[in-house]
């Protein structure tokens, strides 16, 4: 049995390899990346151990829980509810599936070749028949007249046990190159072969050599006969020939030049009947010819190898997508990042004009304060401050546009807008003030400096798009709406939120406001009507 973590709604699931330590966290480099603000960058370590899961919290801020009880270390069992921060998963067990190899009956062609079709996997399929032709099911047809020794029940059990070990070994590998090395090693352990080669399909569907080894472990420079490899790939059949040079089905000169006597080539079939590549073994010596049993074994072996290769490719793709998603989440709220990821046109090159709500916050007296603190203490203080301010922006669906020294610029409306952008920006500003008061209480108790900020908000049309040079672009908003928000922030006193009249009009449920005298702002020909938000 294997273990799997699955979210209650079924949208996220992770299959767990037995005995492999995995890190769960918000960082894209984690083995199981879970992008949620309540999860630490490196939250917990988990190790599947048979039918149980060992957990160890890595000092996370919001804790690791098993059945609602916070734990530092714990051994979980199937059906336990495990939560990392506020993100729950159910631990389940399932039976791992193995590809089935079934022969396709058909008339026997001339020559000494065995051909079998490998169909798509079936959800209830097993390993397929692993015995001798004399006891094979009726749908396994032997083509040609190659004498094969009868297999014993013990020999069949040994082959099944070997395939089980192969499956375990390959699923523990984490990258394609490691998997290919293991496939070659297992092939030499289980078959008497002189050379093992693997070719994988590239982006254009062409076979590309990835690995070719002889039985001494060295690189085998001989090319895989393309006539055999292409036929196995094109027709999705496993091929065996006990004298490939005389086989009329293969007309390639490379077979004759390499003096290939006995060869097996099996396609690596992934999900949706997609060919990932081919697994090829051969012997130049006539003293050992491959048999039906060798073909049967390699067909099942190739099925397991294909699953391992495809899973590794999926894992690498998920890792890359996780890095991209994580980069989005550095600037966009997680839910907004998900919408952008599902709408590629949202971040198209260029830009357009759109209504946005813009927020600027700035620390008051920061320059003087920085002169009294050492760099490490200042960096720590700013990191704690920025972390809480950005979380306020993200909790209300905003976009972190940039840090400007000790200032924060955020906006709502680009690249994807909502009807409540102004209300969300207003709520974020009020929450930022509340969170700063909480931080100041803690810092004062720790005999650390406290901070005061001023905030300015404006609403209106701005240009939103990718701005910069050929070497570096960033998504931002620019225009008079942005400049006015910045000027209002500059006019705000400590613990004060100032908003423009345009912002007030855009609010559907405005907070208590006090009208201020019209203010003279830079680059504005007329005084601007401004309102102060009551925050206490």
Coordinates of C-alpha atoms in Angstrom, one line a residue:
X1 CA 0.0 0.0 0.0
X2 CA 1.1 3.6 -0.7
X3 CA 0.2 6.8 1.2
X4 CA -1.3 10.0 -0.2
X5 CA -2.1 13.4 1.2
X6 CA -5.3 14.8 -0.2
X7 CA -7.2 18.1 0.6
X8 CA -10.8 17.7 1.7
X9 CA -12.1 19.3 -1.6
X10 CA -9.8 17.0 -3.6
X11 CA -8.1 19.9 -5.4
X12 CA -4.6 19.0 -4.0
X13 CA -3.0 15.6 -3.5
X14 CA 0.5 14.4 -3.0
X15 CA 1.6 10.8 -3.5
X16 CA 4.3 9.9 -0.9
X17 CA 7.3 7.7 -1.6
X18 CA 8.1 5.2 1.1
X19 CA 11.2 6.2 3.1
X20 CA 11.8 9.5 1.3
X21 CA 12.0 12.6 3.6
X22 CA 9.9 15.4 2.1
X23 CA 9.7 19.0 3.1
X24 CA 6.2 20.7 3.2
X25 CA 6.3 24.5 2.9
X26 CA 5.4 27.7 1.1
X27 CA 8.9 28.0 -0.6
X28 CA 8.9 26.8 -4.2
X29 CA 12.0 24.7 -3.5
X30 CA 10.1 22.5 -1.0
X31 CA 9.3 18.9 -2.1
X32 CA 5.6 19.5 -1.4
X33 CA 4.9 23.3 -2.0
X34 CA 1.7 24.5 -0.6
X35 CA 1.1 28.2 -1.2
X36 CA -0.9 29.6 1.7
X37 CA 0.0 32.6 4.0
X38 CA -0.5 30.4 7.1
X39 CA 2.2 28.0 6.0
X40 CA 5.9 28.7 6.7
X41 CA 8.5 28.6 4.0
X42 CA 9.8 25.3 5.5
X43 CA 6.9 24.2 7.6
X44 CA 7.3 20.4 8.3
X45 CA 9.1 17.3 7.3
X46 CA 7.2 14.1 6.5
X47 CA 8.4 10.5 5.9
X48 CA 6.2 7.7 4.7
X49 CA 7.0 4.5 6.6
X50 CA 4.9 1.7 5.3
X51 CA 1.3 2.3 6.5
X52 CA 2.2 5.2 8.7
X53 CA 3.5 8.8 8.2
X54 CA 6.1 10.3 10.5
X55 CA 5.8 14.1 10.9
X56 CA 8.2 16.7 12.4
X57 CA 7.3 20.4 12.7
X58 CA 10.2 22.6 11.6
X59 CA 9.4 25.5 13.9
X60 CA 6.5 26.8 11.9
X61 CA 4.7 29.9 13.0
X62 CA 1.2 28.5 12.8
X63 CA 1.9 24.9 13.8
X64 CA 1.3 21.4 12.5
X65 CA -1.8 19.5 13.7
X66 CA -3.0 15.9 13.7
X67 CA -6.7 15.5 14.3
X68 CA -6.9 19.1 15.6
X69 CA -4.0 18.6 18.2
X70 CA -0.9 20.6 17.7
X71 CA 2.2 18.3 17.4
X72 CA 6.0 18.7 17.2
X73 CA 6.5 15.1 16.2
X74 CA 3.9 12.5 15.5
X75 CA 3.2 9.2 13.7
X76 CA 0.0 9.5 11.7
X77 CA -2.1 6.7 10.3
X78 CA -4.5 6.6 7.3
X79 CA -7.7 8.6 7.8
X80 CA -5.9 11.0 10.1
X81 CA -6.6 14.7 9.4
X82 CA -3.3 16.6 9.1
X83 CA -3.2 20.4 9.0
X84 CA -0.2 22.5 8.1
X85 CA -1.1 25.9 9.5
X86 CA -4.7 26.3 8.4
X87 CA -4.4 24.0 5.3
X88 CA -5.9 20.5 6.0
X89 CA -5.1 17.2 4.3
X90 CA -6.5 13.7 4.8
X91 CA -3.9 10.9 4.9
X92 CA -5.2 8.0 2.8
X93 CA -3.7 4.7 1.6
X94 CA -4.1 3.2 -1.9
X95 CA -2.9 0.3 -4.0
X96 CA -0.2 1.4 -6.5
X97 CA -1.0 0.5 -10.1
X98 CA 1.3 -1.4 -12.4
X99 CA 1.1 -1.4 -16.2
X100 CA -0.4 -4.5 -17.9
X101 CA 1.3 -6.1 -20.9
X102 CA -1.0 -8.0 -23.2
X103 CA -0.1 -9.5 -26.5
X104 CA -2.0 -8.8 -29.7
X105 CA -2.8 -11.9 -31.6
X106 CA -2.1 -11.9 -35.3
X107 CA -0.6 -14.0 -38.2
X108 CA 3.1 -14.9 -37.9
X109 CA 5.3 -13.1 -40.3
X110 CA 8.3 -14.7 -41.9
X111 CA 11.6 -14.5 -40.0
X112 CA 12.4 -14.9 -36.3
X113 CA 10.6 -12.0 -34.7
X114 CA 8.2 -11.8 -31.8
X115 CA 5.9 -8.8 -31.9
X116 CA 3.4 -7.9 -29.2
X117 CA 1.1 -4.9 -28.7
X118 CA 1.2 -2.9 -25.5
X119 CA -2.3 -1.4 -24.9
X120 CA -3.2 1.5 -22.6
X121 CA -3.2 0.8 -18.9
X122 CA -6.3 -0.4 -17.2
X123 CA -7.3 0.8 -13.8
X124 CA -7.8 -2.8 -12.7
X125 CA -4.8 -4.2 -14.6
X126 CA -2.0 -6.2 -13.1
X127 CA 1.5 -7.1 -14.3
X128 CA 0.1 -9.4 -17.0
X129 CA 1.3 -13.0 -17.7
X130 CA 4.8 -13.8 -16.7
X131 CA 5.0 -17.5 -17.4
X132 CA 6.0 -19.6 -20.3
X133 CA 4.2 -19.8 -23.6
X134 CA 2.9 -23.2 -22.9
X135 CA 0.8 -21.9 -20.0
X136 CA 0.0 -18.5 -21.4
X137 CA -3.6 -17.2 -21.8
X138 CA -5.1 -17.6 -25.2
X139 CA -4.7 -14.0 -26.2
X140 CA -0.9 -14.3 -26.0
X141 CA 0.3 -15.4 -29.4
X142 CA 3.9 -16.5 -30.1
X143 CA 5.1 -15.7 -33.6
X144 CA 8.0 -17.8 -35.0
X145 CA 9.4 -21.1 -33.8
X146 CA 11.8 -20.3 -31.0
X147 CA 12.0 -23.0 -28.4
X148 CA 11.6 -21.7 -24.9
X149 CA 12.2 -23.6 -21.6
X150 CA 9.2 -24.1 -19.4
X151 CA 9.2 -21.8 -16.4
X152 CA 8.5 -23.1 -12.9
X153 CA 6.1 -21.4 -10.4
X154 CA 9.1 -20.4 -8.3
X155 CA 10.7 -18.7 -11.2
X156 CA 7.5 -16.8 -11.9
X157 CA 7.3 -15.7 -8.3
X158 CA 10.9 -14.6 -8.5
X159 CA 10.2 -12.5 -11.6
X160 CA 7.2 -10.9 -9.9
X161 CA 9.2 -10.1 -6.8
X162 CA 11.9 -8.6 -9.0
X163 CA 9.4 -6.4 -10.7
X164 CA 8.1 -5.3 -7.4
X165 CA 11.6 -4.3 -6.3
X166 CA 12.1 -2.5 -9.6
X167 CA 8.9 -0.6 -9.0
X168 CA 10.0 0.5 -5.5
X169 CA 13.5 1.4 -6.6
X170 CA 12.3 3.6 -9.5
X171 CA 9.6 5.4 -7.6
X172 CA 12.2 6.5 -5.0
X173 CA 14.2 8.3 -7.7
X174 CA 13.4 12.0 -8.0
X175 CA 14.8 13.1 -11.4
X176 CA 14.9 11.6 -14.9
X177 CA 18.6 11.1 -15.1
X178 CA 18.6 9.1 -11.8
X179 CA 15.7 7.1 -13.1
X180 CA 17.5 6.3 -16.4
X181 CA 20.6 5.1 -14.5
X182 CA 18.4 2.9 -12.3
X183 CA 16.6 1.4 -15.3
X184 CA 19.9 0.4 -16.9
X185 CA 21.2 -1.1 -13.6
X186 CA 18.0 -3.1 -13.1
X187 CA 18.1 -4.3 -16.7
X188 CA 21.6 -5.8 -16.2
X189 CA 20.5 -7.4 -12.9
X190 CA 17.5 -9.1 -14.4
X191 CA 18.4 -9.9 -18.0
X192 CA 21.5 -11.3 -19.7
X193 CA 22.2 -8.4 -22.1
X194 CA 25.3 -6.9 -23.6
X195 CA 23.9 -3.4 -24.1
X196 CA 21.0 -1.3 -22.7
X197 CA 20.0 1.9 -24.3
X198 CA 17.1 4.4 -23.7
X199 CA 15.9 7.0 -26.2
X200 CA 13.3 9.6 -25.2
X201 CA 11.1 11.7 -27.4
X202 CA 12.0 15.4 -27.6
X203 CA 9.5 18.3 -28.0
X204 CA 9.2 17.6 -31.7
X205 CA 8.4 13.9 -31.1
X206 CA 11.9 12.7 -32.4
X207 CA 13.8 10.0 -30.5
X208 CA 16.9 11.4 -28.8
X209 CA 19.5 9.1 -27.2
X210 CA 19.7 9.6 -23.4
X211 CA 21.8 6.7 -22.2
X212 CA 23.6 3.7 -23.7
X213 CA 25.7 1.4 -21.5
X214 CA 27.5 -1.9 -22.0
X215 CA 27.6 -4.7 -19.4
X216 CA 30.9 -3.4 -18.0
X217 CA 29.2 -0.1 -17.1
X218 CA 30.9 2.0 -19.8
X219 CA 29.3 4.1 -22.4
X220 CA 28.4 2.1 -25.5
X221 CA 28.9 4.4 -28.5
X222 CA 27.0 2.1 -30.9
X223 CA 23.7 3.7 -32.2
X224 CA 20.4 2.0 -31.6
X225 CA 19.1 0.7 -35.0
X226 CA 16.6 3.3 -36.0
X227 CA 14.5 0.8 -38.1
X228 CA 13.8 -1.1 -34.9
X229 CA 13.3 1.9 -32.6
X230 CA 11.0 3.7 -35.1
X231 CA 8.8 0.7 -35.6
X232 CA 8.4 0.1 -31.9
X233 CA 7.5 3.7 -31.4
X234 CA 5.2 4.2 -34.4
X235 CA 3.2 1.0 -34.0
X236 CA 3.5 0.9 -30.1
X237 CA 4.6 -2.7 -30.2
X238 CA 7.4 -4.5 -28.3
X239 CA 9.7 -6.3 -30.7
X240 CA 12.0 -9.3 -30.3
X241 CA 14.3 -10.7 -32.9
X242 CA 16.7 -13.6 -32.3
X243 CA 18.6 -12.7 -35.5
X244 CA 17.9 -9.2 -36.4
X245 CA 20.3 -9.1 -39.3
X246 CA 18.2 -11.7 -41.2
X247 CA 14.8 -10.3 -40.2
X248 CA 13.1 -9.0 -43.3
X249 CA 11.1 -6.6 -41.1
X250 CA 14.2 -4.5 -40.4
X251 CA 16.1 -3.3 -43.4
X252 CA 18.5 -0.8 -41.8
X253 CA 22.2 -1.0 -42.6
X254 CA 23.1 -0.2 -39.0
X255 CA 21.8 -3.6 -37.9
X256 CA 24.2 -5.4 -40.2
X257 CA 27.1 -3.1 -39.4
X258 CA 26.7 -3.5 -35.7
X259 CA 26.3 -7.3 -36.1
X260 CA 23.2 -7.3 -33.9
X261 CA 22.0 -10.8 -33.3
X262 CA 19.3 -10.8 -30.7
X263 CA 17.5 -7.6 -29.7
X264 CA 14.4 -6.5 -27.8
X265 CA 12.9 -3.0 -28.2
X266 CA 9.9 -1.9 -26.1
X267 CA 8.1 1.4 -26.3
X268 CA 7.8 3.4 -23.1
X269 CA 4.0 4.1 -22.9
X270 CA 2.8 6.9 -20.6
X271 CA -0.6 8.1 -19.8
X272 CA -3.1 8.8 -22.5
X273 CA -1.3 6.2 -24.7
X274 CA 1.6 8.7 -25.2
X275 CA 4.9 7.3 -26.3
X276 CA 7.7 8.7 -24.1
X277 CA 10.5 6.8 -25.8
X278 CA 11.9 3.3 -26.2
X279 CA 13.9 0.8 -24.1
X280 CA 16.3 -1.2 -26.1
X281 CA 18.6 -4.2 -25.2
X282 CA 20.7 -6.4 -27.5
X283 CA 23.4 -9.1 -27.7
X284 CA 25.9 -9.3 -30.6
X285 CA 26.7 -12.9 -29.6
X286 CA 24.7 -15.8 -31.0
X287 CA 25.4 -17.8 -27.9
X288 CA 22.6 -16.1 -26.0
X289 CA 19.3 -15.4 -27.7
X290 CA 16.4 -13.6 -26.1
X291 CA 13.3 -15.7 -25.4
X292 CA 9.6 -15.2 -25.1
X293 CA 10.1 -14.9 -21.3
X294 CA 12.7 -12.2 -21.8
X295 CA 10.3 -10.2 -24.0
X296 CA 7.4 -10.7 -21.5
X297 CA 9.7 -9.5 -18.7
X298 CA 11.0 -6.4 -20.6
X299 CA 7.4 -5.4 -21.6
X300 CA 6.4 -5.3 -17.9
X301 CA 9.7 -3.7 -17.0
X302 CA 9.2 -1.0 -19.6
X303 CA 5.7 -0.3 -18.3
X304 CA 7.1 0.4 -14.8
X305 CA 9.9 2.5 -16.2
X306 CA 7.5 4.6 -18.3
X307 CA 5.4 5.4 -15.2
X308 CA 8.5 6.4 -13.3
X309 CA 9.8 8.6 -16.1
X310 CA 6.5 10.3 -16.6
X311 CA 6.0 10.9 -12.9
X312 CA 9.4 12.5 -12.8
X313 CA 8.6 14.7 -15.7
X314 CA 5.3 15.7 -14.1
X315 CA 7.2 16.5 -10.8
X316 CA 9.7 18.7 -12.7
X317 CA 6.9 20.5 -14.5
X318 CA 5.1 21.0 -11.2
X319 CA 8.3 22.3 -9.6
X320 CA 8.8 24.8 -12.5
X321 CA 5.2 25.9 -12.3
X322 CA 5.5 26.2 -8.5
X323 CA 8.5 28.6 -8.9
X324 CA 6.5 30.7 -11.4
X325 CA 3.4 30.6 -9.1
X326 CA 5.6 31.6 -6.1
X327 CA 7.1 34.5 -8.1
X328 CA 3.5 35.7 -8.8
X329 CA 2.7 35.4 -5.1
X330 CA 5.5 37.6 -4.1
X331 CA 3.5 40.5 -5.7
X332 CA 0.0 39.3 -6.0
X333 CA -2.4 37.9 -3.4
X334 CA -2.5 34.0 -3.6
X335 CA -6.1 34.0 -5.0
X336 CA -5.2 36.6 -7.5
X337 CA -2.1 34.7 -8.5
X338 CA -4.2 31.7 -9.2
X339 CA -6.5 33.7 -11.4
X340 CA -3.5 35.1 -13.3
X341 CA -2.0 31.7 -13.7
X342 CA -5.3 30.5 -15.3
X343 CA -5.6 33.6 -17.5
X344 CA -2.3 33.9 -19.5
X345 CA -3.6 37.0 -21.2
X346 CA -3.8 38.8 -17.9
X347 CA -0.1 39.6 -18.0
X348 CA 0.3 40.1 -21.7
X349 CA 3.1 42.4 -22.9
X350 CA 2.3 46.0 -23.3
X351 CA -0.6 47.4 -21.2
X352 CA -3.8 49.4 -21.1
X353 CA -5.7 52.0 -19.1
X354 CA -7.9 50.8 -16.4
X355 CA -9.5 52.1 -13.1
X356 CA -7.3 51.3 -10.1
X357 CA -7.2 52.0 -6.4
X358 CA -3.6 53.0 -5.3
X359 CA -2.2 52.9 -1.8
X360 CA 1.1 54.4 -0.5
X361 CA 2.3 54.0 3.0
X362 CA 5.5 55.6 4.4
X363 CA 7.3 55.4 7.7
X364 CA 7.5 58.8 9.5
X365 CA 11.0 59.8 10.7
X366 CA 12.6 56.7 9.3
X367 CA 15.9 58.5 8.3
X368 CA 16.5 59.8 11.8
X369 CA 15.6 56.4 13.3
X370 CA 17.9 54.5 11.0
X371 CA 20.9 56.6 12.2
X372 CA 20.4 55.3 15.7
X373 CA 20.2 51.6 14.9
X374 CA 22.7 49.1 13.7
X375 CA 22.1 47.6 10.2
X376 CA 21.1 44.1 11.4
X377 CA 18.5 45.5 13.9
X378 CA 17.1 47.8 11.2
X379 CA 16.9 45.0 8.7
X380 CA 15.1 42.8 11.2
X381 CA 12.6 45.6 12.2
X382 CA 11.8 46.4 8.5
X383 CA 11.4 42.8 7.6
X384 CA 8.8 42.3 10.4
X385 CA 7.1 45.5 9.4
X386 CA 7.0 44.8 5.7
X387 CA 5.8 41.2 6.3
X388 CA 2.7 42.3 8.2
X389 CA 1.9 45.2 5.8
X390 CA 2.1 43.0 2.7
X391 CA -0.1 40.3 4.4
X392 CA -2.7 43.1 4.9
X393 CA -2.6 43.9 1.2
X394 CA -2.8 40.3 0.2
X395 CA -5.7 39.5 2.6
X396 CA -7.7 42.1 0.8
X397 CA -6.8 40.9 -2.7
X398 CA -4.3 43.6 -3.5
X399 CA -1.1 43.6 -5.6
X400 CA 2.2 44.6 -4.1
X401 CA 3.6 46.9 -6.7
X402 CA 6.9 47.7 -5.1
X403 CA 8.9 48.7 -2.1
X404 CA 10.4 52.2 -2.4
X405 CA 12.9 52.5 0.4
X406 CA 10.7 52.3 3.6
X407 CA 7.5 53.0 1.6
X408 CA 5.0 50.4 0.3
X409 CA 3.1 50.9 -2.9
X410 CA 0.1 48.6 -3.6
X411 CA -2.8 48.7 -6.0
X412 CA -6.1 47.1 -6.7
X413 CA -7.5 46.7 -10.3
X414 CA -4.6 45.4 -12.4
X415 CA -4.0 43.1 -14.0
X416 CA -7.5 41.8 -13.0
X417 CA -10.0 44.2 -11.5
X418 CA -13.1 43.7 -9.3
X419 CA -16.1 45.9 -8.4
X420 CA -14.9 46.2 -4.8
X421 CA -11.3 47.3 -5.5
X422 CA -11.7 50.7 -3.7
X423 CA -13.4 49.0 -0.7
X424 CA -10.7 46.4 -0.5
X425 CA -7.9 49.0 -0.6
X426 CA -9.7 51.0 2.1
X427 CA -10.0 47.9 4.3
X428 CA -6.3 47.1 3.8
X429 CA -5.2 50.6 4.8
X430 CA -7.3 50.5 8.0
X431 CA -6.0 47.0 8.8
X432 CA -2.4 48.1 8.2
X433 CA -2.8 50.8 10.9
X434 CA -4.3 48.2 13.3
X435 CA -1.5 45.7 12.7
X436 CA 1.2 48.4 13.2
X437 CA -0.3 49.2 16.6
X438 CA 0.0 45.5 17.5
X439 CA 3.6 45.4 16.3
X440 CA 4.4 48.5 18.3
X441 CA 3.1 47.0 21.5
X442 CA 5.3 44.0 21.0
X443 CA 8.3 46.0 20.0
X444 CA 7.9 48.3 23.0
X445 CA 7.8 45.3 25.3
X446 CA 11.0 44.1 23.8
X447 CA 12.7 47.5 24.2
X448 CA 12.8 48.0 20.5
X449 CA 12.0 51.1 18.5
X450 CA 8.4 51.7 17.4
X451 CA 7.2 53.0 14.0
X452 CA 4.5 55.4 12.8
X453 CA 3.2 55.5 9.2
X454 CA 1.1 57.8 7.0
X455 CA -1.1 56.4 4.2
X456 CA -2.5 58.0 1.1
X457 CA -5.2 56.5 -1.2
X458 CA -6.5 57.5 -4.6
X459 CA -8.8 56.0 -7.2
X460 CA -8.9 56.7 -10.9
X461 CA -7.6 55.7 -14.3
X462 CA -4.0 54.6 -14.7
X463 CA -1.8 52.9 -17.3
X464 CA -1.2 49.3 -16.2
X465 CA 1.4 47.1 -17.9
X466 CA 5.0 45.9 -18.3
X467 CA 7.3 48.8 -17.9
X468 CA 11.1 48.8 -18.1
X469 CA 14.0 48.1 -20.5
X470 CA 14.8 45.1 -22.7
X471 CA 16.9 43.7 -19.9
X472 CA 14.4 44.1 -17.1
X473 CA 10.6 44.5 -17.0
X474 CA 8.2 44.9 -14.2
X475 CA 4.4 45.0 -14.0
X476 CA 3.3 48.3 -12.5
X477 CA 0.7 51.2 -12.8
X478 CA 1.7 54.8 -13.7
X479 CA -0.1 58.1 -14.2
X480 CA -1.6 61.0 -12.3
X481 CA -3.8 58.7 -10.2
X482 CA -0.6 57.0 -8.8
X483 CA 1.2 60.4 -8.3
X484 CA -1.7 61.8 -6.4
X485 CA -1.8 58.8 -4.0
X486 CA 1.9 59.3 -3.4
X487 CA 1.4 63.1 -2.7
X488 CA -1.4 62.3 -0.2
X489 CA 0.8 59.8 1.6
X490 CA 3.5 62.5 1.8
X491 CA 1.0 65.0 3.4
X492 CA -0.4 62.4 5.9
X493 CA 0.8 62.7 9.5
X494 CA 1.8 59.8 11.7
X495 CA -1.1 57.3 12.1
X496 CA -3.2 59.2 9.5
X497 CA -4.9 57.9 6.4
X498 CA -5.8 60.5 3.7
X499 CA -8.0 59.8 0.7
X500 CA -9.0 61.8 -2.3
X501 CA -12.6 62.8 -3.2
X502 CA -12.4 60.3 -6.1
X503 CA -11.5 57.5 -3.7
X504 CA -14.4 58.5 -1.4
X505 CA -16.9 58.4 -4.3
X506 CA -15.7 55.0 -5.4
X507 CA -16.4 53.5 -1.9
X508 CA -19.7 51.6 -1.5
X509 CA -19.4 51.5 2.3
X510 CA -17.1 54.3 3.4
X511 CA -15.7 54.5 6.9
X512 CA -16.2 57.6 9.1
X513 CA -14.4 60.5 7.4
X514 CA -13.4 64.0 8.3
X515 CA -13.2 66.5 5.5
X516 CA -9.9 68.4 5.5
X517 CA -9.2 71.8 4.0
X518 CA -8.3 71.5 0.3
X519 CA -4.6 70.7 -0.1
X520 CA -2.1 72.0 -2.6
X521 CA -0.4 69.0 -4.2
X522 CA 2.6 69.1 -6.5
X523 CA 1.7 69.2 -10.3
X524 CA -2.0 70.0 -9.4
X525 CA -3.2 73.4 -10.7
X526 CA -6.1 73.4 -8.2
X527 CA -6.3 72.5 -4.5
X528 CA -7.5 68.9 -4.0
X529 CA -10.4 67.9 -1.8
X530 CA -9.1 65.5 0.8
X531 CA -10.7 63.4 3.6
X532 CA -9.1 62.0 6.8
X533 CA -10.2 58.5 7.8
X534 CA -11.1 57.9 11.4
X535 CA -9.2 54.8 12.5
X536 CA -9.9 54.8 16.2

